[in-house]
mmCIF file of C-alpha atoms in Angstrom:
data_model
loop_
_atom_site.group_PDB
_atom_site.id
_atom_site.type_symbol
_atom_site.label_atom_id
_atom_site.label_comp_id
_atom_site.label_asym_id
_atom_site.label_seq_id
_atom_site.Cartn_x
_atom_site.Cartn_y
_atom_site.Cartn_z
ATOM 1 C CA UNK A 1 -4.630 -20.374 7.404
ATOM 2 C CA UNK A 2 -5.700 -18.260 10.360
ATOM 3 C CA UNK A 3 -8.804 -16.167 9.917
ATOM 4 C CA UNK A 4 -8.674 -12.421 9.420
ATOM 5 C CA UNK A 5 -11.180 -9.592 9.702
ATOM 6 C CA UNK A 6 -11.457 -6.932 6.974
ATOM 7 C CA UNK A 7 -13.477 -3.788 7.571
ATOM 8 C CA UNK A 8 -14.232 -1.608 4.570
ATOM 9 C CA UNK A 9 -15.822 1.849 4.576
ATOM 10 C CA UNK A 10 -15.922 4.784 2.188
ATOM 11 C CA UNK A 11 -12.745 6.319 3.630
ATOM 12 C CA UNK A 12 -10.865 3.439 5.237
ATOM 13 C CA UNK A 13 -10.010 -0.233 4.921
ATOM 14 C CA UNK A 14 -8.492 -2.237 7.753
ATOM 15 C CA UNK A 15 -7.240 -5.794 8.141
ATOM 16 C CA UNK A 16 -6.825 -7.509 11.495
ATOM 17 C CA UNK A 17 -5.264 -10.901 12.131
ATOM 18 C CA UNK A 18 -2.696 -12.489 14.418
ATOM 19 C CA UNK A 19 0.120 -12.228 11.864
ATOM 20 C CA UNK A 20 -0.606 -9.281 9.513
ATOM 21 C CA UNK A 21 -2.526 -6.037 10.026
ATOM 22 C CA UNK A 22 -3.038 -2.848 8.063
ATOM 23 C CA UNK A 23 -4.809 0.498 8.168
ATOM 24 C CA UNK A 24 -5.413 2.092 4.762
ATOM 25 C CA UNK A 25 -6.739 5.621 4.307
ATOM 26 C CA UNK A 26 -8.541 5.860 0.972
ATOM 27 C CA UNK A 27 -8.520 9.666 1.026
ATOM 28 C CA UNK A 28 -4.742 10.167 0.985
ATOM 29 C CA UNK A 29 -3.167 6.744 0.360
ATOM 30 C CA UNK A 30 -1.562 6.475 3.801
ATOM 31 C CA UNK A 31 -1.038 2.846 4.773
ATOM 32 C CA UNK A 32 0.420 1.367 7.939
ATOM 33 C CA UNK A 33 1.249 -2.350 8.044
ATOM 34 C CA UNK A 34 2.448 -4.392 11.003
ATOM 35 C CA UNK A 35 2.586 -7.977 12.280
ATOM 36 C CA UNK A 36 1.936 -9.529 15.666
ATOM 37 C CA UNK A 37 2.925 -6.237 17.306
ATOM 38 C CA UNK A 38 3.359 -2.682 16.011
ATOM 39 C CA UNK A 39 7.124 -3.303 16.083
ATOM 40 C CA UNK A 40 6.866 -6.484 14.002
ATOM 41 C CA UNK A 41 7.407 -6.057 10.246
ATOM 42 C CA UNK A 42 5.891 -8.980 8.290
ATOM 43 C CA UNK A 43 7.499 -10.207 5.072
ATOM 44 C CA UNK A 44 4.257 -11.140 3.317
ATOM 45 C CA UNK A 45 0.498 -11.412 3.609
ATOM 46 C CA UNK A 46 -0.976 -14.934 3.628
ATOM 47 C CA UNK A 47 -4.413 -13.410 3.038
ATOM 48 C CA UNK A 48 -3.588 -12.027 -0.388
ATOM 49 C CA UNK A 49 -2.011 -8.948 -1.982
ATOM 50 C CA UNK A 50 -2.765 -5.379 -0.969
ATOM 51 C CA UNK A 51 -1.737 -3.847 -4.316
ATOM 52 C CA UNK A 52 -2.434 -4.898 -7.896
ATOM 53 C CA UNK A 53 -0.196 -3.669 -10.708
ATOM 54 C CA UNK A 54 -2.167 -4.371 -13.884
ATOM 55 C CA UNK A 55 -1.132 -3.782 -17.479
ATOM 56 C CA UNK A 56 -4.156 -2.613 -19.472
ATOM 57 C CA UNK A 57 -2.305 -1.768 -22.694
ATOM 58 C CA UNK A 58 0.977 -2.456 -24.460
ATOM 59 C CA UNK A 59 0.348 0.408 -26.890
ATOM 60 C CA UNK A 60 2.456 3.522 -26.384
ATOM 61 C CA UNK A 61 3.593 6.394 -28.599
ATOM 62 C CA UNK A 62 5.824 7.863 -25.903
ATOM 63 C CA UNK A 63 5.782 11.409 -24.519
ATOM 64 C CA UNK A 64 5.523 13.970 -27.289
ATOM 65 C CA UNK A 65 5.684 11.109 -29.793
ATOM 66 C CA UNK A 66 9.144 9.950 -28.689
ATOM 67 C CA UNK A 67 9.457 6.392 -27.359
ATOM 68 C CA UNK A 68 11.014 6.093 -23.911
ATOM 69 C CA UNK A 69 14.647 5.008 -24.454
ATOM 70 C CA UNK A 70 14.673 2.782 -21.351
ATOM 71 C CA UNK A 71 11.151 1.303 -21.417
ATOM 72 C CA UNK A 72 11.547 -2.117 -19.828
ATOM 73 C CA UNK A 73 8.394 -3.270 -21.640
ATOM 74 C CA UNK A 74 9.755 -2.079 -25.009
ATOM 75 C CA UNK A 75 6.273 -0.792 -25.853
ATOM 76 C CA UNK A 76 5.534 0.760 -29.259
ATOM 77 C CA UNK A 77 2.401 2.107 -31.012
ATOM 78 C CA UNK A 78 1.716 -1.481 -32.083
ATOM 79 C CA UNK A 79 0.243 -3.379 -29.166
ATOM 80 C CA UNK A 80 -2.900 -4.705 -27.519
ATOM 81 C CA UNK A 81 -5.472 -3.533 -24.993
ATOM 82 C CA UNK A 82 -7.101 -5.408 -22.137
ATOM 83 C CA UNK A 83 -10.898 -5.350 -22.430
ATOM 84 C CA UNK A 84 -13.133 -4.140 -19.635
ATOM 85 C CA UNK A 85 -14.713 -7.589 -19.330
ATOM 86 C CA UNK A 86 -11.285 -9.158 -18.840
ATOM 87 C CA UNK A 87 -10.378 -6.506 -16.272
ATOM 88 C CA UNK A 88 -13.599 -7.048 -14.335
ATOM 89 C CA UNK A 89 -13.186 -10.825 -14.391
ATOM 90 C CA UNK A 90 -9.673 -10.471 -12.984
ATOM 91 C CA UNK A 91 -10.380 -7.961 -10.257
ATOM 92 C CA UNK A 92 -13.489 -9.824 -9.104
ATOM 93 C CA UNK A 93 -11.275 -12.827 -8.346
ATOM 94 C CA UNK A 94 -9.077 -10.837 -5.949
ATOM 95 C CA UNK A 95 -9.388 -11.236 -2.177
ATOM 96 C CA UNK A 96 -10.803 -8.345 -0.168
ATOM 97 C CA UNK A 97 -7.298 -7.416 0.993
ATOM 98 C CA UNK A 98 -6.912 -5.378 -2.207
ATOM 99 C CA UNK A 99 -6.661 -1.640 -1.508
ATOM 100 C CA UNK A 100 -5.194 -0.085 -4.670
ATOM 101 C CA UNK A 101 -4.786 -0.747 -8.376
ATOM 102 C CA UNK A 102 -1.825 0.720 -10.281
ATOM 103 C CA UNK A 103 -2.720 0.925 -13.966
ATOM 104 C CA UNK A 104 0.017 0.242 -16.493
ATOM 105 C CA UNK A 105 -1.001 2.422 -19.428
ATOM 106 C CA UNK A 106 0.518 4.596 -22.140
ATOM 107 C CA UNK A 107 2.151 8.025 -21.893
ATOM 108 C CA UNK A 108 -1.067 9.879 -22.788
ATOM 109 C CA UNK A 109 -3.487 7.599 -20.930
ATOM 110 C CA UNK A 110 -5.624 7.321 -24.063
ATOM 111 C CA UNK A 111 -4.641 4.011 -25.728
ATOM 112 C CA UNK A 112 -7.216 1.880 -23.902
ATOM 113 C CA UNK A 113 -10.750 3.253 -24.445
ATOM 114 C CA UNK A 114 -11.992 1.331 -21.369
ATOM 115 C CA UNK A 115 -9.467 2.880 -18.943
ATOM 116 C CA UNK A 116 -11.873 5.250 -17.199
ATOM 117 C CA UNK A 117 -14.584 2.589 -17.078
ATOM 118 C CA UNK A 118 -12.068 0.321 -15.336
ATOM 119 C CA UNK A 119 -11.247 3.067 -12.846
ATOM 120 C CA UNK A 120 -14.942 3.663 -12.178
ATOM 121 C CA UNK A 121 -15.406 -0.025 -11.426
ATOM 122 C CA UNK A 122 -12.509 0.085 -8.961
ATOM 123 C CA UNK A 123 -14.258 2.904 -7.142
ATOM 124 C CA UNK A 124 -17.528 0.968 -7.131
ATOM 125 C CA UNK A 125 -15.889 -1.907 -5.233
ATOM 126 C CA UNK A 126 -13.961 0.351 -2.854
ATOM 127 C CA UNK A 127 -10.524 0.006 -4.476
ATOM 128 C CA UNK A 128 -8.464 3.111 -5.265
ATOM 129 C CA UNK A 129 -7.208 3.486 -8.864
ATOM 130 C CA UNK A 130 -3.797 5.048 -9.552
ATOM 131 C CA UNK A 131 -1.844 5.525 -12.774
ATOM 132 C CA UNK A 132 1.451 6.649 -14.286
ATOM 133 C CA UNK A 133 1.393 8.881 -17.383
ATOM 134 C CA UNK A 134 3.845 11.247 -19.059
ATOM 135 C CA UNK A 135 2.151 13.585 -21.515
ATOM 136 C CA UNK A 136 -1.537 14.288 -20.965
ATOM 137 C CA UNK A 137 -4.105 16.629 -22.463
ATOM 138 C CA UNK A 138 -6.451 18.894 -20.526
ATOM 139 C CA UNK A 139 -9.290 16.478 -21.286
ATOM 140 C CA UNK A 140 -7.410 13.493 -19.868
ATOM 141 C CA UNK A 141 -6.438 15.508 -16.795
ATOM 142 C CA UNK A 142 -10.128 16.282 -16.234
ATOM 143 C CA UNK A 143 -11.069 12.600 -16.383
ATOM 144 C CA UNK A 144 -8.198 11.395 -14.184
ATOM 145 C CA UNK A 145 -8.787 13.893 -11.394
ATOM 146 C CA UNK A 146 -12.411 12.719 -11.120
ATOM 147 C CA UNK A 147 -11.317 9.160 -10.414
ATOM 148 C CA UNK A 148 -7.777 8.584 -9.178
ATOM 149 C CA UNK A 149 -6.197 8.533 -5.786
ATOM 150 C CA UNK A 150 -2.825 9.468 -7.264
ATOM 151 C CA UNK A 151 -1.102 10.125 -10.576
ATOM 152 C CA UNK A 152 2.609 9.903 -11.251
ATOM 153 C CA UNK A 153 4.013 11.790 -14.237
ATOM 154 C CA UNK A 154 7.221 10.396 -15.717
ATOM 155 C CA UNK A 155 10.021 12.831 -16.499
ATOM 156 C CA UNK A 156 11.822 12.218 -19.805
ATOM 157 C CA UNK A 157 14.211 14.247 -21.981
ATOM 158 C CA UNK A 158 11.813 17.144 -22.543
ATOM 159 C CA UNK A 159 11.114 18.228 -19.000
ATOM 160 C CA UNK A 160 8.450 20.691 -20.115
ATOM 161 C CA UNK A 161 6.139 17.874 -21.204
ATOM 162 C CA UNK A 162 6.331 16.457 -17.675
ATOM 163 C CA UNK A 163 6.073 19.780 -15.850
ATOM 164 C CA UNK A 164 3.117 20.947 -17.957
ATOM 165 C CA UNK A 165 1.277 17.680 -17.310
ATOM 166 C CA UNK A 166 1.855 18.016 -13.570
ATOM 167 C CA UNK A 167 0.462 21.536 -13.604
ATOM 168 C CA UNK A 168 -2.658 20.380 -15.457
ATOM 169 C CA UNK A 169 -3.337 17.888 -12.683
ATOM 170 C CA UNK A 170 -2.517 20.075 -9.693
ATOM 171 C CA UNK A 171 -4.452 23.030 -11.143
ATOM 172 C CA UNK A 172 -7.483 20.742 -11.097
ATOM 173 C CA UNK A 173 -7.015 20.011 -7.423
ATOM 174 C CA UNK A 174 -5.128 16.706 -7.433
ATOM 175 C CA UNK A 175 -3.156 16.582 -4.181
ATOM 176 C CA UNK A 176 -1.446 13.233 -4.741
ATOM 177 C CA UNK A 177 0.460 14.159 -7.888
ATOM 178 C CA UNK A 178 4.006 12.801 -8.041
ATOM 179 C CA UNK A 179 6.849 12.862 -10.528
ATOM 180 C CA UNK A 180 8.603 9.646 -11.548
ATOM 181 C CA UNK A 181 12.294 9.883 -12.382
ATOM 182 C CA UNK A 182 14.206 6.801 -13.538
ATOM 183 C CA UNK A 183 17.722 7.098 -12.207
ATOM 184 C CA UNK A 184 20.827 5.641 -13.828
ATOM 185 C CA UNK A 185 24.323 6.901 -14.600
ATOM 186 C CA UNK A 186 23.105 8.378 -17.875
ATOM 187 C CA UNK A 187 20.205 10.337 -16.297
ATOM 188 C CA UNK A 188 21.584 11.450 -12.922
ATOM 189 C CA UNK A 189 22.608 14.936 -14.106
ATOM 190 C CA UNK A 190 19.037 15.578 -15.189
ATOM 191 C CA UNK A 191 17.819 14.482 -11.772
ATOM 192 C CA UNK A 192 19.902 17.133 -9.999
ATOM 193 C CA UNK A 193 18.485 19.692 -12.414
ATOM 194 C CA UNK A 194 14.972 18.468 -11.611
ATOM 195 C CA UNK A 195 15.531 18.692 -7.864
ATOM 196 C CA UNK A 196 16.445 22.377 -8.302
ATOM 197 C CA UNK A 197 13.445 22.903 -10.595
ATOM 198 C CA UNK A 198 11.105 21.608 -7.896
ATOM 199 C CA UNK A 199 12.211 24.515 -5.723
ATOM 200 C CA UNK A 200 11.987 27.163 -8.464
ATOM 201 C CA UNK A 201 9.574 26.183 -11.259
ATOM 202 C CA UNK A 202 6.038 27.425 -10.535
ATOM 203 C CA UNK A 203 4.548 24.505 -12.467
ATOM 204 C CA UNK A 204 5.813 22.198 -9.720
ATOM 205 C CA UNK A 205 4.624 24.310 -6.799
ATOM 206 C CA UNK A 206 1.922 21.812 -5.828
ATOM 207 C CA UNK A 207 3.873 18.640 -6.618
ATOM 208 C CA UNK A 208 3.442 16.095 -3.842
ATOM 209 C CA UNK A 209 6.827 14.371 -4.234
ATOM 210 C CA UNK A 210 9.430 13.161 -6.676
ATOM 211 C CA UNK A 211 9.704 9.360 -6.760
ATOM 212 C CA UNK A 212 13.083 7.921 -7.728
ATOM 213 C CA UNK A 213 12.846 4.718 -9.767
ATOM 214 C CA UNK A 214 15.781 2.330 -9.951
ATOM 215 C CA UNK A 215 16.938 1.108 -13.351
ATOM 216 C CA UNK A 216 16.229 -2.500 -14.243
ATOM 217 C CA UNK A 217 18.237 -3.615 -17.282
ATOM 218 C CA UNK A 218 15.307 -5.075 -19.202
ATOM 219 C CA UNK A 219 13.782 -4.277 -22.591
ATOM 220 C CA UNK A 220 15.138 -1.007 -23.958
ATOM 221 C CA UNK A 221 16.826 -0.412 -20.604
ATOM 222 C CA UNK A 222 19.548 -3.013 -21.129
ATOM 223 C CA UNK A 223 22.060 -0.454 -22.420
ATOM 224 C CA UNK A 224 21.861 1.824 -19.370
ATOM 225 C CA UNK A 225 24.021 1.704 -16.240
ATOM 226 C CA UNK A 226 22.775 1.349 -12.630
ATOM 227 C CA UNK A 227 24.098 3.935 -10.191
ATOM 228 C CA UNK A 228 26.292 2.966 -7.250
ATOM 229 C CA UNK A 229 25.203 3.063 -3.607
ATOM 230 C CA UNK A 230 27.380 6.150 -3.110
ATOM 231 C CA UNK A 231 25.666 7.930 -6.011
ATOM 232 C CA UNK A 232 22.275 6.997 -4.596
ATOM 233 C CA UNK A 233 23.293 8.400 -1.199
ATOM 234 C CA UNK A 234 24.393 11.665 -2.820
ATOM 235 C CA UNK A 235 20.947 12.035 -4.377
ATOM 236 C CA UNK A 236 19.190 11.335 -1.077
ATOM 237 C CA UNK A 237 21.468 13.805 0.726
ATOM 238 C CA UNK A 238 20.735 16.480 -1.897
ATOM 239 C CA UNK A 239 16.979 15.982 -1.602
ATOM 240 C CA UNK A 240 17.198 16.357 2.183
ATOM 241 C CA UNK A 241 19.442 19.416 1.802
ATOM 242 C CA UNK A 242 16.905 21.106 -0.491
ATOM 243 C CA UNK A 243 13.964 20.119 1.718
ATOM 244 C CA UNK A 244 12.213 18.274 -1.101
ATOM 245 C CA UNK A 245 9.554 15.621 -0.555
ATOM 246 C CA UNK A 246 10.790 12.462 -2.216
ATOM 247 C CA UNK A 247 10.208 8.740 -2.373
ATOM 248 C CA UNK A 248 11.474 5.706 -4.244
ATOM 249 C CA UNK A 249 10.209 2.408 -5.600
ATOM 250 C CA UNK A 250 10.441 -0.704 -3.432
ATOM 251 C CA UNK A 251 13.329 -1.872 -5.657
ATOM 252 C CA UNK A 252 15.455 0.925 -4.189
ATOM 253 C CA UNK A 253 14.240 0.704 -0.593
ATOM 254 C CA UNK A 254 17.264 -1.141 0.741
ATOM 255 C CA UNK A 255 19.564 1.344 -0.996
ATOM 256 C CA UNK A 256 17.679 4.130 0.738
ATOM 257 C CA UNK A 257 18.025 2.440 4.132
ATOM 258 C CA UNK A 258 21.791 2.153 3.597
ATOM 259 C CA UNK A 259 21.987 5.796 2.526
ATOM 260 C CA UNK A 260 20.398 7.169 5.704
ATOM 261 C CA UNK A 261 22.352 5.145 8.252
ATOM 262 C CA UNK A 262 23.936 7.531 10.716
ATOM 263 C CA UNK A 263 21.112 10.075 10.579
ATOM 264 C CA UNK A 264 19.523 10.927 13.915
ATOM 265 C CA UNK A 265 16.094 9.881 12.684
ATOM 266 C CA UNK A 266 17.291 6.673 11.053
ATOM 267 C CA UNK A 267 14.724 4.421 12.734
ATOM 268 C CA UNK A 268 11.902 6.693 11.623
ATOM 269 C CA UNK A 269 13.209 6.802 8.055
ATOM 270 C CA UNK A 270 13.674 3.037 7.994
ATOM 271 C CA UNK A 271 10.011 2.583 8.845
ATOM 272 C CA UNK A 272 9.115 4.541 5.674
ATOM 273 C CA UNK A 273 10.985 2.100 3.434
ATOM 274 C CA UNK A 274 9.223 -1.033 2.155
ATOM 275 C CA UNK A 275 11.597 -3.361 0.247
ATOM 276 C CA UNK A 276 10.466 -5.700 -2.529
ATOM 277 C CA UNK A 277 6.778 -6.525 -2.176
ATOM 278 C CA UNK A 278 6.544 -8.877 -5.150
ATOM 279 C CA UNK A 279 4.447 -11.974 -4.363
ATOM 280 C CA UNK A 280 4.419 -10.757 -0.762
ATOM 281 C CA UNK A 281 2.078 -7.788 -0.749
ATOM 282 C CA UNK A 282 1.599 -7.109 -4.474
ATOM 283 C CA UNK A 283 0.660 -8.874 -7.701
ATOM 284 C CA UNK A 284 1.315 -8.062 -11.336
ATOM 285 C CA UNK A 285 -1.018 -9.106 -14.171
ATOM 286 C CA UNK A 286 -0.367 -8.514 -17.871
ATOM 287 C CA UNK A 287 -2.825 -7.681 -20.659
ATOM 288 C CA UNK A 288 -3.435 -11.405 -21.252
ATOM 289 C CA UNK A 289 -4.646 -11.883 -17.691
ATOM 290 C CA UNK A 290 -1.532 -13.776 -16.591
ATOM 291 C CA UNK A 291 0.040 -13.371 -13.138
ATOM 292 C CA UNK A 292 3.738 -12.717 -12.544
ATOM 293 C CA UNK A 293 5.357 -11.815 -9.192
ATOM 294 C CA UNK A 294 6.211 -8.411 -10.670
ATOM 295 C CA UNK A 295 6.310 -6.789 -14.089
ATOM 296 C CA UNK A 296 10.095 -7.123 -14.236
ATOM 297 C CA UNK A 297 9.910 -10.885 -13.602
ATOM 298 C CA UNK A 298 7.889 -11.431 -16.780
ATOM 299 C CA UNK A 299 9.933 -13.522 -19.207
ATOM 300 C CA UNK A 300 12.695 -14.167 -16.664
ATOM 301 C CA UNK A 301 13.946 -17.376 -15.057
ATOM 302 C CA UNK A 302 11.008 -19.506 -14.027
ATOM 303 C CA UNK A 303 8.574 -17.030 -15.536
ATOM 304 C CA UNK A 304 8.775 -17.493 -19.293
ATOM 305 C CA UNK A 305 5.007 -17.622 -19.021
ATOM 306 C CA UNK A 306 2.631 -16.550 -16.295
ATOM 307 C CA UNK A 307 -0.192 -18.204 -14.369
ATOM 308 C CA UNK A 308 -3.649 -17.580 -15.822
ATOM 309 C CA UNK A 309 -5.884 -15.595 -13.508
ATOM 310 C CA UNK A 310 -8.786 -15.906 -15.936
ATOM 311 C CA UNK A 311 -8.744 -19.686 -15.512
ATOM 312 C CA UNK A 312 -8.304 -19.760 -11.760
ATOM 313 C CA UNK A 313 -11.182 -20.424 -9.364
ATOM 314 C CA UNK A 314 -9.560 -19.351 -6.081
ATOM 315 C CA UNK A 315 -6.918 -16.584 -6.200
ATOM 316 C CA UNK A 316 -5.340 -17.536 -2.866
ATOM 317 C CA UNK A 317 -5.106 -21.233 -3.687
ATOM 318 C CA UNK A 318 -4.425 -21.108 -7.436
ATOM 319 C CA UNK A 319 -2.257 -17.971 -7.709
ATOM 320 C CA UNK A 320 -1.031 -16.671 -4.366
ATOM 321 C CA UNK A 321 -0.093 -20.144 -3.089
ATOM 322 C CA UNK A 322 0.910 -21.632 -6.441
ATOM 323 C CA UNK A 323 4.251 -23.495 -6.119
ATOM 324 C CA UNK A 324 5.959 -21.046 -8.513
ATOM 325 C CA UNK A 325 4.681 -18.041 -6.537
ATOM 326 C CA UNK A 326 5.760 -19.579 -3.245
ATOM 327 C CA UNK A 327 9.201 -20.372 -4.639
ATOM 328 C CA UNK A 328 9.677 -16.769 -5.801
ATOM 329 C CA UNK A 329 8.416 -15.407 -2.465
ATOM 330 C CA UNK A 330 10.723 -17.611 -0.424
ATOM 331 C CA UNK A 331 13.680 -16.637 -2.572
ATOM 332 C CA UNK A 332 13.039 -12.892 -2.339
ATOM 333 C CA UNK A 333 12.559 -13.092 1.436
ATOM 334 C CA UNK A 334 15.738 -15.177 1.683
ATOM 335 C CA UNK A 335 17.583 -12.366 -0.116
ATOM 336 C CA UNK A 336 16.470 -9.844 2.490
ATOM 337 C CA UNK A 337 13.812 -8.667 0.006
ATOM 338 C CA UNK A 338 16.549 -7.481 -2.348
ATOM 339 C CA UNK A 339 16.009 -8.092 -6.059
ATOM 340 C CA UNK A 340 17.740 -11.259 -7.262
ATOM 341 C CA UNK A 341 16.703 -10.718 -10.886
ATOM 342 C CA UNK A 342 18.577 -7.470 -11.595
ATOM 343 C CA UNK A 343 21.527 -5.442 -10.413
ATOM 344 C CA UNK A 344 19.436 -2.615 -8.956
#
């Protein structure tokens, strides 16, 4: 493998090599990635992942005590936590390409007592911690704002739980506060309502953006229906019409690209879309310390079990270049970085 240079400071991290390069701003999360030239868009990083999605608990009571009806993890109040020692062992094995950690936690962000200690350790080693929650207290908002780069608040049936949580965070000065909205045929009407609320509800005045998540029919989500490309385009068109800042998960990136074809700024918009990054630029690790290409791959074909990170000695050799990881990566790239596991 060709050598690379990684420069890390308090505010920035950069990677330079012949095949993959990035500039990451730790203060606002902005990241630019390119290949041999600025016009070249690489499919993966041979030097290791840039993002770690790590599950630190499988315990969840749901927002306002109501379990999420489409939770792909099927989490309940009965679950397990990852210990701080396990977390530290895992993250210390990662290559220096790592820029951000996305914590998979519970709706309240309180199930794992070591969560904030884990976030503090991320900061100590120059990695930015982020998290998704749904229903937080003032005390949790205080602790998150001290540590995170960004928080996403999931919107469920009771929109007030979401909107109140967002206000708690933005009132405390969090600039990178987003709303997550899982879109499917059964929830699309609520999304249009939410788009209007962003323009009118004072609690959302300082919201950074709404992030549209595509349904994956896994766990409790198996009974819900993915939206069509035309329905996705209608949502994108409405967000542009209202002048709302919005984003989407990498699962929906190719749908977004299709939806904006014909716009005058298509090339610019296309550059903002990053399709599936699984095993290419990101890793997922569960509470047991096992690697999967992504959280949705867990338990699927070829991934009935993961690859132990705790037992590995060299992340690049033992995990990133494991035959199963390479097979998944080659398949996802061969599909144009479209998901081959689910009808997204």
